[in-house]
Amino acid sequence: MTGLLHSLWILIFVTTCALAIDCNGDFTITKESDAKDLRENCKIIGGNLIFGGNISENINLDGVEEVQGSWRHHRPSDSSGKVDRLFNISSSTLKLVDGVFDLWGPIGLERLILPNVGNISESVSFDDMTNLTHVDFTNLKYFRSLDLETPKLQEFKIDELKGFTRNYTGRIFISDGGSVESLDGLFKGPIAPANEDALPTITIQNIPHVKQLTLGWKSILKAKISGQLWYQHWSPPPNITLILGGPDSETVQIHELETREGIIGIERGSKTSNLSIGSFMSMNDMITDLRLPFHQVSEVRIRGDRMTSLELPKEAEQWNNVSISIWLVRSLRLDSSVNAEGRQTWYWPNQTMSSFYILGDVSTNFL
């Protein structure tokens, strides 16, 4: 009897060891039972977390706190792009992904709910995520860069980005923001660059449902903002007001600022006392009224076929060695520096101008 019990104990021990999860290595999830095994055994995953196969059920990772490798979710190599069932991935406990966060579709992921992840050490990519509607990164404060291609996205929830990990330059590229109505959590904070010789960049191409976009970063190498893609002129243009300066931004410096279709106005943040632009270019045939709110600017280039009003602020008197070029503005007539209500709308620089070129309807009274 004793020998039988001993043999039974050995069998149970061997079986338990065979089923044990290695929390220090990579882990692949293809179904909810895989996630159950993981969340019940591992707070910290020492390797990569990989989502594989054709997942067709919701994945809950409550209990997992860290992924010390990368988070990867790619479509199957034999995928035709057809998705049988949509699913969600969630974790209320995850705080850190110490690698890349890479989602590549099309896959059936509809909602990604990770409200307490605070740091993703490398790049964050949502590539061809055609079914994704909601992302909850409420407490995400740091990442290296962000790429967003999400044509059905309805919400990208993030309180306020604070900076970029490991002194990386930083970059955000949004090629399709779906129907998201706000992205201010990404851009409003007064993020300071880790290295003045390697400044962050912003490119936004398609955010048709955003009404106001706030840029509060302290120093930006290049920001290129367009509400819609250039070939979408057949659809109604967005109406985006660009606010330069967030609620806590005293200084904003942008070396190159380019605005295109969908931007209907540019304003200076209420707390921003130093707004400095190197080169400003507006290539926007939809805008009708444009006021330049810059404290300093070195180069201004404007094209706008429907523009009827262009204002230079009183701060323009202090623009030093500025170059101004205005062309293809067939609806704009510059005949006075004062509008019909008696308000001065054009202030000439008192400092030396590098050049002034205008191809349009200008009266001698204006000059």
CSV table of N, CA and C in Angstrom, one decimal, residues 124-242:
chain,number,residue,atom,x,y,z
A,124,VAL,N,5.3,51.9,-30.3
A,124,VAL,CA,3.9,51.4,-30.3
A,124,VAL,C,3.4,51.5,-31.7
A,125,SER,N,2.9,50.4,-32.2
A,125,SER,CA,2.4,50.4,-33.6
A,125,SER,C,1.1,49.7,-33.7
A,126,PHE,N,0.2,50.4,-34.4
A,126,PHE,CA,-1.1,49.9,-34.8
A,126,PHE,C,-1.2,49.9,-36.3
A,127,ASP,N,-0.8,48.8,-36.9
A,127,ASP,CA,-0.6,48.8,-38.4
A,127,ASP,C,-1.8,48.1,-39.1
A,128,ASP,N,-2.6,48.8,-39.9
A,128,ASP,CA,-3.7,48.2,-40.6
A,128,ASP,C,-4.6,47.5,-39.7
A,129,MET,N,-5.0,48.2,-38.6
A,129,MET,CA,-5.9,47.6,-37.6
A,129,MET,C,-7.3,48.0,-38.0
A,130,THR,N,-7.9,47.3,-38.9
A,130,THR,CA,-9.1,47.7,-39.6
A,130,THR,C,-10.4,47.4,-38.7
A,131,ASN,N,-10.3,46.6,-37.7
A,131,ASN,CA,-11.4,46.4,-36.8
A,131,ASN,C,-11.4,47.0,-35.4
A,132,LEU,N,-10.3,47.7,-35.1
A,132,LEU,CA,-10.1,48.2,-33.8
A,132,LEU,C,-10.9,49.5,-33.6
A,133,THR,N,-11.7,49.5,-32.6
A,133,THR,CA,-12.6,50.7,-32.3
A,133,THR,C,-12.2,51.4,-31.1
A,134,HIS,N,-11.7,50.8,-30.1
A,134,HIS,CA,-11.4,51.4,-28.8
A,134,HIS,C,-10.0,51.0,-28.3
A,135,VAL,N,-9.2,52.0,-27.9
A,135,VAL,CA,-7.9,51.8,-27.2
A,135,VAL,C,-8.0,52.6,-25.9
A,136,ASP,N,-7.8,51.9,-24.8
A,136,ASP,CA,-7.7,52.5,-23.5
A,136,ASP,C,-6.3,52.4,-22.9
A,137,PHE,N,-5.6,53.5,-23.1
A,137,PHE,CA,-4.2,53.7,-22.5
A,137,PHE,C,-4.2,54.8,-21.5
A,138,THR,N,-5.3,54.8,-20.6
A,138,THR,CA,-5.5,56.0,-19.8
A,138,THR,C,-4.3,56.5,-19.1
A,139,ASN,N,-3.5,55.6,-18.5
A,139,ASN,CA,-2.3,56.1,-17.7
A,139,ASN,C,-1.0,55.9,-18.4
A,140,LEU,N,-1.0,55.7,-19.7
A,140,LEU,CA,0.3,55.6,-20.4
A,140,LEU,C,1.0,57.0,-20.4
A,141,LYS,N,2.2,57.0,-19.9
A,141,LYS,CA,2.9,58.3,-19.8
A,141,LYS,C,4.2,58.3,-20.7
A,142,TYR,N,4.7,57.2,-21.1
A,142,TYR,CA,6.0,57.1,-21.9
A,142,TYR,C,5.9,56.0,-22.9
A,143,PHE,N,6.4,56.4,-24.1
A,143,PHE,CA,6.8,55.4,-25.1
A,143,PHE,C,7.9,56.0,-26.0
A,144,ARG,N,8.4,55.2,-26.9
A,144,ARG,CA,9.4,55.7,-27.8
A,144,ARG,C,8.8,56.4,-29.0
A,145,SER,N,7.8,55.8,-29.6
A,145,SER,CA,7.1,56.4,-30.8
A,145,SER,C,5.8,55.7,-30.9
A,146,LEU,N,4.9,56.3,-31.8
A,146,LEU,CA,3.6,55.8,-32.0
A,146,LEU,C,3.2,55.9,-33.5
A,147,ASP,N,2.7,54.8,-34.0
A,147,ASP,CA,2.2,54.7,-35.4
A,147,ASP,C,0.7,54.3,-35.3
A,148,LEU,N,-0.2,55.0,-35.9
A,148,LEU,CA,-1.6,54.7,-35.8
A,148,LEU,C,-2.2,54.7,-37.1
A,149,GLU,N,-2.7,53.5,-37.5
A,149,GLU,CA,-3.4,53.3,-38.8
A,149,GLU,C,-4.7,52.5,-38.4
A,150,THR,N,-5.7,53.2,-38.0
A,150,THR,CA,-6.9,52.6,-37.4
A,150,THR,C,-8.2,53.2,-38.0
A,151,PRO,N,-8.6,52.8,-39.2
A,151,PRO,CA,-9.7,53.5,-39.9
A,151,PRO,C,-11.1,53.4,-39.2
A,152,LYS,N,-11.3,52.5,-38.2
A,152,LYS,CA,-12.6,52.4,-37.5
A,152,LYS,C,-12.5,52.9,-36.1
A,153,LEU,N,-11.3,53.4,-35.7
A,153,LEU,CA,-11.1,53.8,-34.3
A,153,LEU,C,-12.1,54.9,-33.9
A,154,GLN,N,-12.8,54.7,-32.7
A,154,GLN,CA,-13.7,55.7,-32.2
A,154,GLN,C,-13.1,56.4,-31.0
A,155,GLU,N,-12.2,55.8,-30.2
A,155,GLU,CA,-11.7,56.4,-29.0
A,155,GLU,C,-10.3,55.9,-28.8
A,156,PHE,N,-9.4,56.9,-28.6
A,156,PHE,CA,-8.0,56.6,-28.1
A,156,PHE,C,-7.8,57.3,-26.8
A,157,LYS,N,-8.0,56.6,-25.7
A,157,LYS,CA,-8.1,57.2,-24.4
A,157,LYS,C,-6.7,57.2,-23.7
A,158,ILE,N,-6.2,58.4,-23.5
A,158,ILE,CA,-5.0,58.6,-22.8
A,158,ILE,C,-5.0,60.0,-22.1
A,159,ASP,N,-4.7,60.0,-20.8
A,159,ASP,CA,-4.8,61.3,-20.0
A,159,ASP,C,-3.8,62.3,-20.5
A,160,GLU,N,-2.5,62.0,-20.4
A,160,GLU,CA,-1.5,62.9,-20.8
A,160,GLU,C,-0.1,62.2,-21.0
A,161,LEU,N,0.4,62.2,-22.2
A,161,LEU,CA,1.7,61.7,-22.5
A,161,LEU,C,2.7,62.7,-21.8
A,162,LYS,N,3.7,62.1,-21.1
A,162,LYS,CA,4.7,62.9,-20.4
A,162,LYS,C,6.1,63.0,-21.1
A,163,GLY,N,6.4,62.1,-21.9
A,163,GLY,CA,7.7,62.1,-22.6
A,163,GLY,C,8.0,60.8,-23.3
A,164,PHE,N,9.2,60.7,-23.7
A,164,PHE,CA,9.7,59.6,-24.5
A,164,PHE,C,10.7,58.8,-23.7
A,165,THR,N,10.7,57.4,-23.9
A,165,THR,CA,11.5,56.6,-23.1
A,165,THR,C,13.0,56.6,-23.5
A,166,ARG,N,13.8,56.4,-22.5
A,166,ARG,CA,15.3,56.2,-22.7
A,166,ARG,C,15.9,57.3,-23.6
A,167,ASN,N,15.4,58.5,-23.4
A,167,ASN,CA,16.0,59.7,-24.2
A,167,ASN,C,15.9,59.5,-25.7
A,168,TYR,N,14.9,58.8,-26.1
A,168,TYR,CA,14.7,58.7,-27.6
A,168,TYR,C,14.1,60.0,-28.1
A,169,THR,N,14.3,60.2,-29.4
A,169,THR,CA,13.9,61.4,-30.1
A,169,THR,C,12.4,61.6,-29.9
A,170,GLY,N,11.6,60.6,-30.2
A,170,GLY,CA,10.2,60.7,-30.1
A,170,GLY,C,9.6,61.0,-31.5
A,171,ARG,N,8.5,60.3,-31.8
A,171,ARG,CA,7.8,60.5,-33.1
A,171,ARG,C,6.4,60.0,-33.0
A,172,ILE,N,5.4,60.7,-33.5
A,172,ILE,CA,4.1,60.2,-33.7
A,172,ILE,C,3.6,60.4,-35.1
A,173,PHE,N,3.2,59.3,-35.7
A,173,PHE,CA,2.7,59.3,-37.1
A,173,PHE,C,1.3,58.7,-37.1
A,174,ILE,N,0.3,59.5,-37.4
A,174,ILE,CA,-1.1,59.1,-37.5
A,174,ILE,C,-1.5,59.1,-39.0
A,175,SER,N,-1.6,58.0,-39.6
A,175,SER,CA,-2.1,57.9,-41.0
A,175,SER,C,-3.6,57.8,-41.1
A,176,ASP,N,-4.2,57.3,-40.1
A,176,ASP,CA,-5.7,57.2,-40.1
A,176,ASP,C,-6.2,57.1,-38.7
A,177,GLY,N,-6.9,58.2,-38.2
A,177,GLY,CA,-7.4,58.2,-36.9
A,177,GLY,C,-8.8,57.8,-36.8
A,178,GLY,N,-9.4,57.3,-37.9
A,178,GLY,CA,-10.8,56.8,-37.8
A,178,GLY,C,-11.7,58.0,-37.5
A,179,SER,N,-12.7,57.7,-36.5
A,179,SER,CA,-13.6,58.7,-36.1
A,179,SER,C,-13.3,59.3,-34.7
A,180,VAL,N,-12.1,59.2,-34.3
A,180,VAL,CA,-11.6,59.7,-33.0
A,180,VAL,C,-11.9,61.2,-33.0
A,181,GLU,N,-12.4,61.7,-31.8
A,181,GLU,CA,-12.8,63.1,-31.7
A,181,GLU,C,-11.8,63.9,-31.0
A,182,SER,N,-10.9,63.3,-30.3
A,182,SER,CA,-9.8,64.0,-29.5
A,182,SER,C,-8.5,63.2,-29.4
A,183,LEU,N,-7.4,63.9,-29.6
A,183,LEU,CA,-6.1,63.4,-29.5
A,183,LEU,C,-5.2,64.2,-28.6
A,184,ASP,N,-5.9,65.1,-27.8
A,184,ASP,CA,-5.1,66.0,-27.0
A,184,ASP,C,-4.3,65.4,-25.9
A,185,GLY,N,-4.7,64.2,-25.5
A,185,GLY,CA,-3.9,63.5,-24.5
A,185,GLY,C,-2.5,63.2,-25.0
A,186,LEU,N,-2.3,63.0,-26.3
A,186,LEU,CA,-1.0,62.7,-26.9
A,186,LEU,C,-0.1,64.0,-27.0
A,187,PHE,N,-0.8,65.1,-27.2
A,187,PHE,CA,0.0,66.3,-27.7
A,187,PHE,C,-0.1,67.5,-26.7
A,188,LYS,N,-1.0,67.6,-25.8
A,188,LYS,CA,-1.2,68.8,-25.0
A,188,LYS,C,-0.1,69.1,-24.0
A,189,GLY,N,0.6,68.1,-23.5
A,189,GLY,CA,1.5,68.3,-22.4
A,189,GLY,C,2.8,69.0,-22.8
A,190,PRO,N,3.4,69.7,-21.9
A,190,PRO,CA,4.7,70.5,-22.2
A,190,PRO,C,5.9,69.6,-22.3
A,191,ILE,N,5.9,68.6,-23.2
A,191,ILE,CA,7.0,67.6,-23.2
A,191,ILE,C,8.3,68.3,-23.7
A,192,ALA,N,9.3,68.2,-22.9
A,192,ALA,CA,10.6,68.7,-23.3
A,192,ALA,C,11.5,67.7,-23.9
A,193,PRO,N,12.2,68.0,-25.0
A,193,PRO,CA,13.1,67.0,-25.6
A,193,PRO,C,14.3,66.6,-24.7
A,194,ALA,N,14.7,65.3,-24.8
A,194,ALA,CA,15.8,64.9,-24.0
A,194,ALA,C,17.1,65.4,-24.6
A,195,ASN,N,17.1,65.7,-25.9
A,195,ASN,CA,18.3,66.2,-26.6
A,195,ASN,C,17.9,67.3,-27.6
A,196,GLU,N,18.4,68.5,-27.4
A,196,GLU,CA,18.0,69.6,-28.4
A,196,GLU,C,18.5,69.3,-29.8
A,197,ASP,N,19.5,68.4,-29.9
A,197,ASP,CA,20.0,68.1,-31.3
A,197,ASP,C,19.2,67.0,-31.9
A,198,ALA,N,18.2,66.4,-31.2
A,198,ALA,CA,17.4,65.3,-31.8
A,198,ALA,C,15.9,65.5,-31.3
A,199,LEU,N,15.2,66.4,-32.0
A,199,LEU,CA,13.9,66.8,-31.6
A,199,LEU,C,12.8,65.9,-32.2
A,200,PRO,N,11.7,65.8,-31.5
A,200,PRO,CA,10.6,64.9,-31.9
A,200,PRO,C,9.9,65.5,-33.2
A,201,THR,N,9.1,64.6,-33.9
A,201,THR,CA,8.4,65.0,-35.0
A,201,THR,C,6.9,64.5,-34.9
A,202,ILE,N,6.0,65.2,-35.5
A,202,ILE,CA,4.6,64.9,-35.5
A,202,ILE,C,4.1,64.9,-37.0
A,203,THR,N,3.4,63.8,-37.4
A,203,THR,CA,2.8,63.8,-38.7
A,203,THR,C,1.4,63.3,-38.5
A,204,ILE,N,0.4,64.0,-39.0
A,204,ILE,CA,-1.0,63.6,-38.9
A,204,ILE,C,-1.7,63.9,-40.2
A,205,GLN,N,-2.3,62.8,-40.8
A,205,GLN,CA,-2.8,62.9,-42.1
A,205,GLN,C,-4.3,62.8,-42.3
A,206,ASN,N,-5.0,62.2,-41.3
A,206,ASN,CA,-6.4,61.9,-41.5
A,206,ASN,C,-7.1,61.8,-40.2
A,207,ILE,N,-7.7,62.9,-39.7
A,207,ILE,CA,-8.4,62.9,-38.4
A,207,ILE,C,-9.7,63.7,-38.7
A,208,PRO,N,-10.6,63.2,-39.5
A,208,PRO,CA,-11.8,64.0,-40.0
A,208,PRO,C,-12.8,64.4,-38.9
A,209,HIS,N,-12.8,63.7,-37.7
A,209,HIS,CA,-13.8,64.0,-36.7
A,209,HIS,C,-13.2,64.9,-35.6
A,210,VAL,N,-12.0,65.2,-35.6
A,210,VAL,CA,-11.4,66.1,-34.6
A,210,VAL,C,-11.7,67.5,-34.9
A,211,LYS,N,-12.2,68.3,-33.9
A,211,LYS,CA,-12.5,69.7,-34.1
A,211,LYS,C,-11.5,70.6,-33.6
A,212,GLN,N,-10.7,70.2,-32.6
A,212,GLN,CA,-9.6,71.0,-32.0
A,212,GLN,C,-8.5,70.1,-31.7
A,213,LEU,N,-7.3,70.5,-32.1
A,213,LEU,CA,-6.1,69.8,-31.9
A,213,LEU,C,-5.1,70.7,-31.2
A,214,THR,N,-4.6,70.3,-30.0
A,214,THR,CA,-3.7,71.1,-29.2
A,214,THR,C,-2.3,70.5,-29.2
A,215,LEU,N,-1.3,71.4,-29.6
A,215,LEU,CA,0.1,71.0,-29.5
A,215,LEU,C,0.8,71.8,-28.5
A,216,GLY,N,1.2,71.1,-27.4
A,216,GLY,CA,1.8,71.8,-26.3
A,216,GLY,C,3.3,71.4,-26.0
A,217,TRP,N,3.8,70.5,-26.9
A,217,TRP,CA,5.2,70.1,-26.7
A,217,TRP,C,6.1,71.4,-26.8
A,218,LYS,N,7.2,71.4,-26.0
A,218,LYS,CA,8.1,72.5,-25.9
A,218,LYS,C,8.9,72.8,-27.1
A,219,SER,N,9.4,71.7,-27.7
A,219,SER,CA,10.2,71.9,-28.9
A,219,SER,C,10.0,70.7,-29.9
A,220,ILE,N,9.7,71.1,-31.1
A,220,ILE,CA,9.4,70.1,-32.2
A,220,ILE,C,10.2,70.4,-33.4
A,221,LEU,N,10.8,69.3,-34.0
A,221,LEU,CA,11.5,69.5,-35.2
A,221,LEU,C,10.6,69.8,-36.4
A,222,LYS,N,9.6,69.0,-36.5
A,222,LYS,CA,8.6,69.2,-37.7
A,222,LYS,C,7.3,68.7,-37.3
A,223,ALA,N,6.3,69.5,-37.6
A,223,ALA,CA,4.9,69.1,-37.4
A,223,ALA,C,4.1,69.3,-38.7
A,224,LYS,N,3.6,68.2,-39.2
A,224,LYS,CA,2.8,68.3,-40.5
A,224,LYS,C,1.4,67.8,-40.2
A,225,ILE,N,0.4,68.7,-40.3
A,225,ILE,CA,-0.9,68.4,-39.9
A,225,ILE,C,-1.9,68.5,-41.0
A,226,SER,N,-2.7,67.5,-41.3
A,226,SER,CA,-3.7,67.5,-42.3
A,226,SER,C,-4.9,66.8,-41.8
A,227,GLY,N,-6.1,67.4,-42.0
A,227,GLY,CA,-7.3,66.7,-41.5
A,227,GLY,C,-7.8,65.6,-42.4
A,228,GLN,N,-7.4,65.6,-43.6
A,228,GLN,CA,-7.7,64.5,-44.5
A,228,GLN,C,-6.6,64.3,-45.5
A,229,LEU,N,-6.6,63.1,-46.1
A,229,LEU,CA,-5.6,62.8,-47.1
A,229,LEU,C,-5.9,63.6,-48.4
A,230,TRP,N,-4.8,63.8,-49.1
A,230,TRP,CA,-4.9,64.7,-50.3
A,230,TRP,C,-5.9,64.2,-51.4
A,231,TYR,N,-6.1,62.9,-51.5
A,231,TYR,CA,-7.0,62.4,-52.5
A,231,TYR,C,-8.5,62.3,-52.0
A,232,GLN,N,-8.8,62.8,-50.8
A,232,GLN,CA,-10.1,62.7,-50.3
A,232,GLN,C,-10.9,64.0,-50.5
A,233,HIS,N,-10.6,64.8,-51.5
A,233,HIS,CA,-11.2,66.1,-51.7
A,233,HIS,C,-12.7,65.9,-52.1
A,234,TRP,N,-13.1,64.7,-52.5
A,234,TRP,CA,-14.5,64.5,-52.8
A,234,TRP,C,-15.4,64.4,-51.6
A,235,SER,N,-14.8,64.2,-50.4
A,235,SER,CA,-15.6,64.1,-49.1
A,235,SER,C,-15.5,65.5,-48.4
A,236,PRO,N,-16.5,65.7,-47.6
A,236,PRO,CA,-16.5,67.0,-46.8
A,236,PRO,C,-15.3,67.2,-46.0
A,237,PRO,N,-14.6,68.3,-46.1
A,237,PRO,CA,-13.4,68.5,-45.3
A,237,PRO,C,-13.7,68.7,-43.8
A,238,PRO,N,-12.7,68.2,-43.0
A,238,PRO,CA,-12.8,68.5,-41.5
A,238,PRO,C,-12.8,70.0,-41.2
A,239,ASN,N,-13.1,70.3,-40.0
A,239,ASN,CA,-13.0,71.7,-39.5
A,239,ASN,C,-12.2,71.7,-38.2
A,240,ILE,N,-10.9,71.8,-38.4
A,240,ILE,CA,-10.0,71.6,-37.2
A,240,ILE,C,-9.4,73.0,-36.9
A,241,THR,N,-9.5,73.4,-35.6
A,241,THR,CA,-8.7,74.5,-35.1
A,241,THR,C,-7.5,74.0,-34.4
A,242,LEU,N,-6.3,74.5,-34.9
A,242,LEU,CA,-5.1,74.1,-34.3
A,242,LEU,C,-4.6,75.1,-33.2
